[in-house]
């Protein structure tokens, strides 16, 4: 399973999601899972994630050494899931794939869609909020979404393994 998280600048939401899923991958011993994050704009290429996001991750015992990067056409072929944070991300991702040949097989979805609550499926960009409140809200949605994603897909993997044994 290969999962790519995408947001506008790859400095807040997507690196937090990558750190959360990496933690869950280790905790659940999902050795064949991989995760990364990328941005739709090149503003933060080569730069560590936003300081407030790193501070929040540290408060939860997590960390990231991710350096911002721009999404590439190849990402759509290398990852099983490309998960955006809001509808603008989702629309841009879909537009990018519409120009690719052959059409990529990855699933492009909102990370928050795994919550099962329509009102919470958009993970708002905390970058422009004052203080930490926006980061706390985004982190809570990201954490729960990643946990649900793992629950859903770990179960499917175990079912496939049972069938093939």
XYZ file of C-alpha atoms in Angstrom:
165
model
C 0.000 0.000 0.000
C 1.437 3.343 -1.053
C -0.289 6.542 0.089
C 0.488 10.107 -0.983
C -0.989 13.035 0.960
C -1.398 16.304 -0.930
C -2.228 19.855 0.096
C -1.563 23.224 -1.472
C 1.961 23.899 -0.187
C 3.166 20.679 1.503
C 3.967 22.508 4.732
C 1.047 21.901 7.145
C -1.634 19.302 6.506
C 0.070 16.821 4.191
C 3.316 16.513 6.217
C 1.236 16.070 9.400
C -0.766 13.328 7.678
C 2.431 11.650 6.478
C 3.846 11.679 10.036
C 0.605 10.310 11.503
C 0.354 7.493 8.958
C 4.052 6.657 9.361
C 3.426 6.297 13.111
C 0.427 4.030 12.489
C 2.405 1.958 9.967
C 5.079 1.296 12.610
C 2.550 0.711 15.388
C 0.503 -1.739 13.296
C 3.631 -3.373 11.793
C 2.514 -2.732 8.223
C 5.945 -3.309 6.693
C 4.737 -3.187 3.099
C 3.047 0.215 3.485
C 4.714 3.453 2.381
C 3.685 7.070 2.638
C 4.852 10.443 1.382
C 3.444 13.931 0.945
C 3.594 16.593 -1.740
C 2.234 20.009 -2.617
C 0.370 21.464 -5.546
C 2.546 24.598 -5.470
C 6.332 24.884 -5.282
C 6.420 27.478 -2.460
C 7.960 25.105 0.096
C 10.117 22.783 -2.005
C 13.167 21.740 -0.001
C 11.884 23.332 3.220
C 10.912 21.647 6.494
C 7.207 21.751 7.437
C 5.666 24.775 9.138
C 6.870 25.205 12.733
C 3.441 25.082 14.376
C 2.725 21.762 12.700
C 6.055 20.355 13.863
C 5.380 21.622 17.387
C 1.984 19.899 17.433
C 3.444 16.646 16.132
C 6.068 16.747 18.897
C 3.316 17.218 21.500
C 1.863 13.921 20.260
C 5.217 12.126 20.241
C 5.593 12.348 16.462
C 8.086 14.064 14.209
C 8.829 14.626 10.572
C 12.001 15.316 8.649
C 10.055 15.710 5.413
C 11.272 18.373 3.014
C 8.536 19.955 0.935
C 8.188 18.726 -2.617
C 5.942 19.268 -5.611
C 3.652 16.512 -6.833
C 4.779 14.952 -10.121
C 2.882 13.096 -12.858
C 4.796 9.939 -11.884
C 3.250 10.066 -8.390
C -0.137 9.141 -9.857
C 1.369 5.903 -11.165
C 3.483 5.060 -8.098
C 0.865 5.509 -5.363
C -2.283 3.482 -4.718
C -4.012 6.422 -3.023
C -3.546 10.154 -3.554
C -5.404 11.867 -0.715
C -6.174 15.580 -0.801
C -7.287 17.748 2.079
C -10.012 19.897 0.529
C -12.141 20.207 -2.607
C -9.698 22.577 -4.308
C -6.915 19.980 -3.877
C -9.233 17.249 -5.140
C -10.230 19.203 -8.247
C -6.609 20.047 -9.129
C -5.542 16.432 -8.654
C -8.335 15.214 -10.911
C -7.475 17.805 -13.564
C -3.847 16.663 -13.482
C -4.805 13.024 -13.998
C -7.174 13.892 -16.857
C -4.111 14.919 -18.890
C -2.138 11.730 -18.204
C -1.863 8.804 -20.607
C -2.325 6.026 -19.883
C -4.857 6.953 -17.195
C -3.412 6.238 -13.742
C -5.098 3.610 -11.570
C -4.644 5.379 -8.231
C -7.637 6.390 -6.162
C -7.923 10.154 -5.680
C -9.991 11.022 -2.639
C -10.351 13.394 0.283
C -8.504 12.126 3.351
C -11.424 13.318 5.476
C -13.847 11.116 3.537
C -12.710 8.185 5.682
C -14.347 9.821 8.699
C -17.781 8.991 7.350
C -19.090 12.423 8.386
C -19.803 14.752 5.476
C -19.430 17.839 7.686
C -15.853 16.844 8.635
C -14.444 15.622 5.328
C -12.770 18.956 4.471
C -9.554 19.469 6.438
C -9.141 23.245 6.502
C -5.724 24.805 5.902
C -4.417 25.941 9.302
C -1.559 27.988 7.840
C -3.427 31.283 7.957
C -4.954 30.806 11.410
C -3.626 32.555 14.490
C -2.106 30.449 17.197
C -2.560 26.718 17.319
C -6.348 26.248 17.132
C -6.416 25.586 13.384
C -3.552 23.115 13.712
C -5.273 21.268 16.566
C -8.459 20.956 14.492
C -6.588 19.777 11.399
C -4.498 17.305 13.411
C -7.588 15.775 15.044
C -9.251 15.252 11.650
C -6.040 13.906 10.121
C -5.409 11.504 13.014
C -8.922 10.065 12.968
C -8.973 9.870 9.158
C -5.652 8.002 9.064
C -6.788 5.618 11.803
C -9.970 4.843 9.859
C -7.996 4.438 6.626
C -5.693 1.906 8.288
C -8.603 0.022 9.876
C -10.378 -0.230 6.547
C -7.380 -1.259 4.465
C -5.598 -3.435 7.006
C -8.731 -5.550 7.170
C -8.858 -5.844 3.375
C -5.203 -6.917 3.244
C -5.791 -9.602 5.883
C -8.826 -10.886 3.956
C -6.752 -11.090 0.763
C -3.977 -12.942 2.557
C -6.463 -15.414 4.054
C -7.929 -16.088 0.625
C -4.513 -16.722 -0.917
C -3.305 -19.015 1.891
